Short mmCIF file of C-alpha atoms in Angstrom, two decimals:
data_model
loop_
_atom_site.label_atom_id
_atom_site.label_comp_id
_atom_site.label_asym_id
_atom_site.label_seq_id
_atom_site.Cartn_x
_atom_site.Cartn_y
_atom_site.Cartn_z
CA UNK A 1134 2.58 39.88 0.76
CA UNK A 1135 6.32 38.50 1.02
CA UNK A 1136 7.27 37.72 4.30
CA UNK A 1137 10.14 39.37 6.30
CA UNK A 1138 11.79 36.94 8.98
CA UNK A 1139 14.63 39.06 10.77
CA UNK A 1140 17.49 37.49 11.86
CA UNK A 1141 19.23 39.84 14.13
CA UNK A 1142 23.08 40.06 15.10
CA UNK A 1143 23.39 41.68 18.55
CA UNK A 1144 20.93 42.26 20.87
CA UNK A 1145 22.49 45.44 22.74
CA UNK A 1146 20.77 48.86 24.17
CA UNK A 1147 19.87 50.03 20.82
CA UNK A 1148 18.12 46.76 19.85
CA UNK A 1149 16.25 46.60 22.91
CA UNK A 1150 15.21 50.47 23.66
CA UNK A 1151 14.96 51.96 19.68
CA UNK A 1152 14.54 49.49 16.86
CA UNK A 1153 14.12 45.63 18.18
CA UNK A 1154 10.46 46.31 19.09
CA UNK A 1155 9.55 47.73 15.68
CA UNK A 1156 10.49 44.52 13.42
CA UNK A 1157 7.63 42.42 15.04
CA UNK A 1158 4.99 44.93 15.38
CA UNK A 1159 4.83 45.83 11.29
CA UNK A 1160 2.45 43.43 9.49
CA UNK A 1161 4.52 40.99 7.41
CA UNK A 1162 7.43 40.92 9.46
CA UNK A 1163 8.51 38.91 12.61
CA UNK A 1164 11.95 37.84 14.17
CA UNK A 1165 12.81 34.33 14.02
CA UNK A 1166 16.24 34.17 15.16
CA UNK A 1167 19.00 35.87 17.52
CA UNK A 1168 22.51 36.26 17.96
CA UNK A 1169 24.78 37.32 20.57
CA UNK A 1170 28.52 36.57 21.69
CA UNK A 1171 27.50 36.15 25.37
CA UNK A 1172 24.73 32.99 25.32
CA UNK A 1173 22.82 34.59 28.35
CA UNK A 1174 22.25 37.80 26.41
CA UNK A 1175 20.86 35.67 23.45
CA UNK A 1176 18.84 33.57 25.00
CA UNK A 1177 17.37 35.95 27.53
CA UNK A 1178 16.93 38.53 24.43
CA UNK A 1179 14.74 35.51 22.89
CA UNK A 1180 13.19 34.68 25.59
CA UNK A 1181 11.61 38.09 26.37
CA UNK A 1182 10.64 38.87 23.16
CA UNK A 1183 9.34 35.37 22.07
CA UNK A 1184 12.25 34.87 19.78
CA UNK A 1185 12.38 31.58 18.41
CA UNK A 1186 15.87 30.49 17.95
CA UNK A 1187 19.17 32.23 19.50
CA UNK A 1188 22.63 31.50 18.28
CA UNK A 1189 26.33 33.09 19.36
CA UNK A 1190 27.40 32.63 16.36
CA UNK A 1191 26.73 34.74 13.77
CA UNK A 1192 27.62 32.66 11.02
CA UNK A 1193 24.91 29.79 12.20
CA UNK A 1194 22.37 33.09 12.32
CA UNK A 1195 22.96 34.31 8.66
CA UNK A 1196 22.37 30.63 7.81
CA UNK A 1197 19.49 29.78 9.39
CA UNK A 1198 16.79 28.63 6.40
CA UNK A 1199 13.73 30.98 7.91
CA UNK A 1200 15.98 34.02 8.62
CA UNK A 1201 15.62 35.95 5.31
CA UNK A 1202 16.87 39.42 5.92
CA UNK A 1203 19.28 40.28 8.42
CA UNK A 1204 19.96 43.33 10.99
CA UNK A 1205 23.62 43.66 12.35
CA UNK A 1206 23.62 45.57 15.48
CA UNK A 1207 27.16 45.28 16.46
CA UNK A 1208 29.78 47.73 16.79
CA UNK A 1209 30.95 49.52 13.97
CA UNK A 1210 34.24 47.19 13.46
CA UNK A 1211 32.07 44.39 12.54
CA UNK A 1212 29.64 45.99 10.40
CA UNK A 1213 31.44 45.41 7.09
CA UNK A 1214 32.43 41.66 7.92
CA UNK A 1215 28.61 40.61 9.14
CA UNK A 1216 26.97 42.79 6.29
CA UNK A 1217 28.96 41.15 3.57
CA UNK A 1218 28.39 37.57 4.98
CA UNK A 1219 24.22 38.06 5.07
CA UNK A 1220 24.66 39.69 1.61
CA UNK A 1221 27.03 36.83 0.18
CA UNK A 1222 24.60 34.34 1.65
CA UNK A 1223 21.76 36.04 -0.10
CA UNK A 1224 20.60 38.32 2.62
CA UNK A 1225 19.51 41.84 2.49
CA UNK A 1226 21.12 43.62 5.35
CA UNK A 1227 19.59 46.70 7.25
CA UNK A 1228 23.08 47.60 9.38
CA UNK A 1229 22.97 50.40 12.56
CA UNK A 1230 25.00 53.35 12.30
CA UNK A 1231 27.35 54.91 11.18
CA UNK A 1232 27.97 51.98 8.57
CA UNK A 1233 31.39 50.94 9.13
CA UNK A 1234 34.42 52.13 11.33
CA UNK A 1235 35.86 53.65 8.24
CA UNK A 1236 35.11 54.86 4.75
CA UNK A 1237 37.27 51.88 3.03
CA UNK A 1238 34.96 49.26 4.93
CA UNK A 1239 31.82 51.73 3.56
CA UNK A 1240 33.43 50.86 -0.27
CA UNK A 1241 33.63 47.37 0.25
CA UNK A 1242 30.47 46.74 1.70
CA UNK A 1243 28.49 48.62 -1.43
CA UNK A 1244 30.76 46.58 -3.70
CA UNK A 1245 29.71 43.05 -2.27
CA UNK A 1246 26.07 45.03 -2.51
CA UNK A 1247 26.33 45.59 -6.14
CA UNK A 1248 27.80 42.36 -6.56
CA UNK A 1249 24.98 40.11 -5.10
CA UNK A 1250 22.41 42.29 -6.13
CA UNK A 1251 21.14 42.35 -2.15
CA UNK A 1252 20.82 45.63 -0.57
CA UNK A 1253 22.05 47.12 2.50
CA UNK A 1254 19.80 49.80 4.21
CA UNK A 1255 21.75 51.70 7.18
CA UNK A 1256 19.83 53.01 10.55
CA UNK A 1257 19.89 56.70 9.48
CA UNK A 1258 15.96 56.76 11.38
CA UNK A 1259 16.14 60.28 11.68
CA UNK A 1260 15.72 61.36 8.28
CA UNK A 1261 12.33 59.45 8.89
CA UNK A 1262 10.57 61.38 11.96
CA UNK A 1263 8.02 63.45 11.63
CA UNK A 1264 10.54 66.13 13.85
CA UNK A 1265 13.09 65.99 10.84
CA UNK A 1266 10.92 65.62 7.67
CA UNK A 1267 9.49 68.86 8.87
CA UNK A 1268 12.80 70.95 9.13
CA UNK A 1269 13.50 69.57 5.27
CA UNK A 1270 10.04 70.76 4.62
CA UNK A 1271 10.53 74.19 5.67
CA UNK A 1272 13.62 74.58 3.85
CA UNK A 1273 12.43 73.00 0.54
CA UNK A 1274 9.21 75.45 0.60
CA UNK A 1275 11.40 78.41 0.67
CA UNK A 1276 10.32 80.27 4.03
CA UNK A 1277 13.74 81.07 4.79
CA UNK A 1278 14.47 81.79 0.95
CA UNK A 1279 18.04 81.04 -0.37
CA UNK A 1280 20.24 79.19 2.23
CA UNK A 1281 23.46 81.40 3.46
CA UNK A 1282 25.34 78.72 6.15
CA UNK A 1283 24.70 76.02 8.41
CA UNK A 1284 26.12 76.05 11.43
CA UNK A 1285 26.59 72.58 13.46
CA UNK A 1286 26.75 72.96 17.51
CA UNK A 1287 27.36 70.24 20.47
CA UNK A 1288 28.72 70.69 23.59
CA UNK A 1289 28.20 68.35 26.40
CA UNK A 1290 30.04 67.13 29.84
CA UNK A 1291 31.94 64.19 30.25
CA UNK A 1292 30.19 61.15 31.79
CA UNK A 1293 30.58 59.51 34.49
CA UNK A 1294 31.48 55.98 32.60
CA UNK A 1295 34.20 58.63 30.79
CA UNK A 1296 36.36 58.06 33.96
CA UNK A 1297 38.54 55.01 34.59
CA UNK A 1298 40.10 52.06 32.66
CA UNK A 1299 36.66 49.96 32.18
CA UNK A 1300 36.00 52.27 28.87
CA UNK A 1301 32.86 51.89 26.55
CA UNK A 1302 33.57 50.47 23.59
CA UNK A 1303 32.49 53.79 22.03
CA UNK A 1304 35.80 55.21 22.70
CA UNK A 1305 37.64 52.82 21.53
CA UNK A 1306 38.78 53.97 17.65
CA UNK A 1307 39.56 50.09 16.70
CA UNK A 1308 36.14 49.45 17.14
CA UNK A 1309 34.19 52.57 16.75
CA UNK A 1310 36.09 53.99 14.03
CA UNK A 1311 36.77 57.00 16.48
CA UNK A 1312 35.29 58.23 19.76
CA UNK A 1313 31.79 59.95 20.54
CA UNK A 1314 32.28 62.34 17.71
CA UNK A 1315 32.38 59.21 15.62
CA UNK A 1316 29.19 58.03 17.32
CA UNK A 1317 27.23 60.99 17.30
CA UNK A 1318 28.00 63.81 14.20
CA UNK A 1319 27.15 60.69 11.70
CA UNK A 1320 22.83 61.21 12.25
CA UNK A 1321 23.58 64.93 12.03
CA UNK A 1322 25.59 64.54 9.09
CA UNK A 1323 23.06 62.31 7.27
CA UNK A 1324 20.08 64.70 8.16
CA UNK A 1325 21.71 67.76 6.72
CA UNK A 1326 22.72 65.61 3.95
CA UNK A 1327 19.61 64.11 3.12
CA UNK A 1328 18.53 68.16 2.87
CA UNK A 1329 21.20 69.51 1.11
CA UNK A 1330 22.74 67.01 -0.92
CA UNK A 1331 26.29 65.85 -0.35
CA UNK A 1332 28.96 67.03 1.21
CA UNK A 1333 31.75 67.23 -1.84
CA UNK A 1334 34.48 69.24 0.56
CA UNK A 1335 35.96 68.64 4.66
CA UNK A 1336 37.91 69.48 6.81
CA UNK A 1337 38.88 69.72 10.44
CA UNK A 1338 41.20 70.11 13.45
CA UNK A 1339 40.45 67.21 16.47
CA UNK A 1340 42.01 66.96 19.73
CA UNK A 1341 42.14 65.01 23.01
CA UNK A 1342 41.75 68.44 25.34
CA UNK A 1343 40.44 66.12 28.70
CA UNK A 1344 42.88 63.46 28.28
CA UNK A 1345 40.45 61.01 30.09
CA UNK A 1346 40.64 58.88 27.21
CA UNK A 1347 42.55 58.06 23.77
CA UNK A 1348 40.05 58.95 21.32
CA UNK A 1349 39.28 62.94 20.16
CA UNK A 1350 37.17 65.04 22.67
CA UNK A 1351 37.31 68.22 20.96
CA UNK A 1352 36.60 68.09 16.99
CA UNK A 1353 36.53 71.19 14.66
CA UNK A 1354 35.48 70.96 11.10
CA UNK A 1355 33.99 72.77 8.17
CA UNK A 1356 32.86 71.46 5.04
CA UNK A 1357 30.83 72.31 1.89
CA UNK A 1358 28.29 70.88 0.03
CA UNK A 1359 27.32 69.98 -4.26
CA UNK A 1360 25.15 73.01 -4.21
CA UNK A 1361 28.20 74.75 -2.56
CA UNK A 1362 26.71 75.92 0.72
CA UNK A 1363 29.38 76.18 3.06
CA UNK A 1364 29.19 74.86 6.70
CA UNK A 1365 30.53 74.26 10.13
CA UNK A 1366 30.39 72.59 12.85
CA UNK A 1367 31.98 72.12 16.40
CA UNK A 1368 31.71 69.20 19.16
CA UNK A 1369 32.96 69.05 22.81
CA UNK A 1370 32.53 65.86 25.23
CA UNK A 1371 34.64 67.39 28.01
CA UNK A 1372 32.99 70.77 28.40
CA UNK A 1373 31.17 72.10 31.71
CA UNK A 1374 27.64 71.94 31.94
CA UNK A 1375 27.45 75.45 31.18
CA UNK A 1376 28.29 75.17 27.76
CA UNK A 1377 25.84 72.11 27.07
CA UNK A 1378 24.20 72.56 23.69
CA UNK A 1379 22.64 70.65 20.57
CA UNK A 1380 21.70 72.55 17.51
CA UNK A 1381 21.86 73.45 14.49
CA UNK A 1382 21.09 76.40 12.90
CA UNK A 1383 20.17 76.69 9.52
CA UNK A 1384 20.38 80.41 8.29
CA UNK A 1385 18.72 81.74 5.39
CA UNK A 1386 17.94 85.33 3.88
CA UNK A 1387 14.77 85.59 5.31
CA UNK A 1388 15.26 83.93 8.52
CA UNK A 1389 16.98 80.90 10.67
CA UNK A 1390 15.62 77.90 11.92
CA UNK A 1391 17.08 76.18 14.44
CA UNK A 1392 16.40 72.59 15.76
CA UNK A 1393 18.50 69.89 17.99
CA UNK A 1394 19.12 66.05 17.27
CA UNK A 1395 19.49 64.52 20.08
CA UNK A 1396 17.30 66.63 22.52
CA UNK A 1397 13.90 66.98 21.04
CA UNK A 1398 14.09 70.09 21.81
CA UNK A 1399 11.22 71.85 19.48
CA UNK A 1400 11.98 73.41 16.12
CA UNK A 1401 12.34 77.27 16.36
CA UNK A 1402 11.60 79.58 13.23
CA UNK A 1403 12.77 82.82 13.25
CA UNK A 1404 11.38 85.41 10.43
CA UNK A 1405 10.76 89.06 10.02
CA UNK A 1406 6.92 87.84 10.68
CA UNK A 1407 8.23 86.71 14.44
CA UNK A 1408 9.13 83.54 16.34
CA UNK A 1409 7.49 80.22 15.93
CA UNK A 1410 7.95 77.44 18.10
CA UNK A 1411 7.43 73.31 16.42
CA UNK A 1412 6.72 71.04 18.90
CA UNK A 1413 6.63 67.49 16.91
CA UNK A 1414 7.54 64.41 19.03
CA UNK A 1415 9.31 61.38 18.17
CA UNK A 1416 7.22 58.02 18.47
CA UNK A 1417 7.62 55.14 21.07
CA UNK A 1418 10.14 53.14 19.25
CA UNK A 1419 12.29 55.85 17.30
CA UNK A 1420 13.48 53.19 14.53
CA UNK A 1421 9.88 52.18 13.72
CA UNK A 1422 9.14 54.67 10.03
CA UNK A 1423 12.73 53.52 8.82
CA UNK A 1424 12.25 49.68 9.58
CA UNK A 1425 8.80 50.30 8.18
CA UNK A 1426 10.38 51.61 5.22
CA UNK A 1427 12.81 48.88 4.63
CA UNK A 1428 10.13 46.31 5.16
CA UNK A 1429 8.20 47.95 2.35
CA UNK A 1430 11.12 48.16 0.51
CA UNK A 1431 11.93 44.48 0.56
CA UNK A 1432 8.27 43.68 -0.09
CA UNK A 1433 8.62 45.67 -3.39
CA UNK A 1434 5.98 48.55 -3.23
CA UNK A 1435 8.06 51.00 -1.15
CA UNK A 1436 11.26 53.07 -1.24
CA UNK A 1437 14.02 53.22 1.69
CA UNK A 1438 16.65 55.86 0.64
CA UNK A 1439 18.91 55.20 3.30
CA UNK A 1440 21.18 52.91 1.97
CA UNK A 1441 24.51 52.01 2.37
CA UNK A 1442 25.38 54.13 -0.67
CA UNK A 1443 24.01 57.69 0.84
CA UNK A 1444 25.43 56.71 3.75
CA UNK A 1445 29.11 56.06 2.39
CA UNK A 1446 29.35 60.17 2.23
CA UNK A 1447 28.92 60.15 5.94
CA UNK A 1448 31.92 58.25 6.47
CA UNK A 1449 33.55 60.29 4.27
CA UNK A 1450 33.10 63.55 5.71
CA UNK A 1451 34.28 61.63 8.95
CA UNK A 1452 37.04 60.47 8.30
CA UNK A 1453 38.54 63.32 6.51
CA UNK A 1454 37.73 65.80 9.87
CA UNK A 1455 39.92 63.31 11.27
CA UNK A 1456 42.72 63.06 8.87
CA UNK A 1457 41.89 59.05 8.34
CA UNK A 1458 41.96 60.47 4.67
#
């Protein structure tokens, strides 16, 4: 069995609460090696998790002998630049979502891909639960028979970290490519992708309705997809807690199943035969199936079909919402 040693770049919330965990506990993979602008954040990182070697430089990470795949968990600004250094260094990359800040960076990053012949996975874990596989199974058995619309739904408050000049980083467009619409509609975008095929059509209308920050608040969009199902979708990160909602609704001709994405909220089917409530949970360490997949991939009996070329699409559809295209 080939041997996965993980180098990772960034060692954030997401690395530490989602996906970090994962890489050591699959057989035939470990992490050797760390990286993190702020030194106390590496080595502490390293430290807790029995990390060999930490670095703040990525460069020194990517080129570290025993580090032979690498995970960028950065924000989105850097994705293209760290991706395309592990892949020119002969480095398959597995890089967190969405996969760049825009869908130009998305382009170059599959051309350096093709290029080296090293391949770039992107943290679309959704499409991997349990939760999701089984609202693509549904579909794809035809209980809800030919598929009318789907209809895309998100409405949450502002928080409290929304107020003042100390942003996060998340609303910053230079480096997140946009603000939390740019964060969040990407793993909704990918799931309904991954069911329906691509999205070949979009459009939308954003605004800044709360004015607590620069970036959109409001976004509305509609798009269509190859197998031209139309679709919509709205998002609000300044509403009232009244209007709080995540889900999606996917409405057939013999009934509409509706499920949420960030929530866990359980998977409702509605037919003529009555309601039924899905309860399928996520596991401890929500990245673990897709990092398992990649790791499989890279060991050559296994398949990962999130790549950075089905997730270019995403970016896509995102930026042309937002008139970046």
């Amino acid at each position: 069995m080939k041997l996965i040693h993980w180098g990772f770049i960034g060692c954030g919330d997401v690395v530490e609460r989602k996906s970090g965990p994962a890489f050591s506990d699959i057989a035939g993979s470990d992490v050797v090696a760390v990286m993190s602008r702020t030194e106390e954040r590496a080595r502490s990182y390293a430290e807790r998790h029995g990390i060999k070697r930490w670095y703040t430089d990525a460069q020194k990470l990517i080129d570290d002998p025993e580090v032979n795949a690498v995970y960028v968990a950065t924000p989105p600004s850097t994705h293209a630049i760290m991706a395309m250094m592990a892949m020119r260094a002969g480095k398959p990359v597995y890089v967190e979502k969405p996969l760049a800040a825009t869908y130009d960076d998305c382009i170059r990053i599959n051309r350096v891909s093709e290029e080296t012949g090293q391949p770039c996975f992107v943290a679309y874990y959704r499409r991997y639960l349990p939760y999701f596989q089984r609202v693509k199974q549904i579909v794809a058995d035809g209980t809800l028979g030919r598929i009318m619309n789907v209809q895309i739904r998100f409405a949450v408050p502002p928080r409290s970290c929304d107020y003042g000049e100390s942003l996060p980083w998340r609303l910053n467009p230079e480096i997140a490519g946009g603000g939390y619409f740019y964060d969040l509609a990407p793993h909704q975008l990918d799931i309904l992708q991954d069911i329906f095929g691509v999205i070949v059509k979009a459009s939308g209308f954003c605004a800044n309705r709360g004015e607590l920050y620069q970036a959109e608040d409001n976004v509305s969009a509609c798009f269509l997809f190859e197998n031209g199902l139309p679709a919509s979708g709205t998002w609000c990160f300044t509403g009232h807690e009244s209007a709080r909602e995540d889900r999606i609704d996917i409405i057939g001709e013999l009934g509409t199943l509706s499920f949420s994405v960030f929530e866990q909220k359980p998977i409702v089917l509605m037919t003529s035969e009555g309601r039924q409530v899905i309860d399928i949970p996520h596991p401890q360490y929500v990245q673990m199936p897709i990092v398992k997949s990649v790791i499989e991939d890279l060991q050559g009996f296994g398949l990962c079909t999130s790549t950075s070329v089905s997730a270019t699409p995403v970016n896509w559809v995102l930026d042309r919402i937002l008139g970046k295209i």
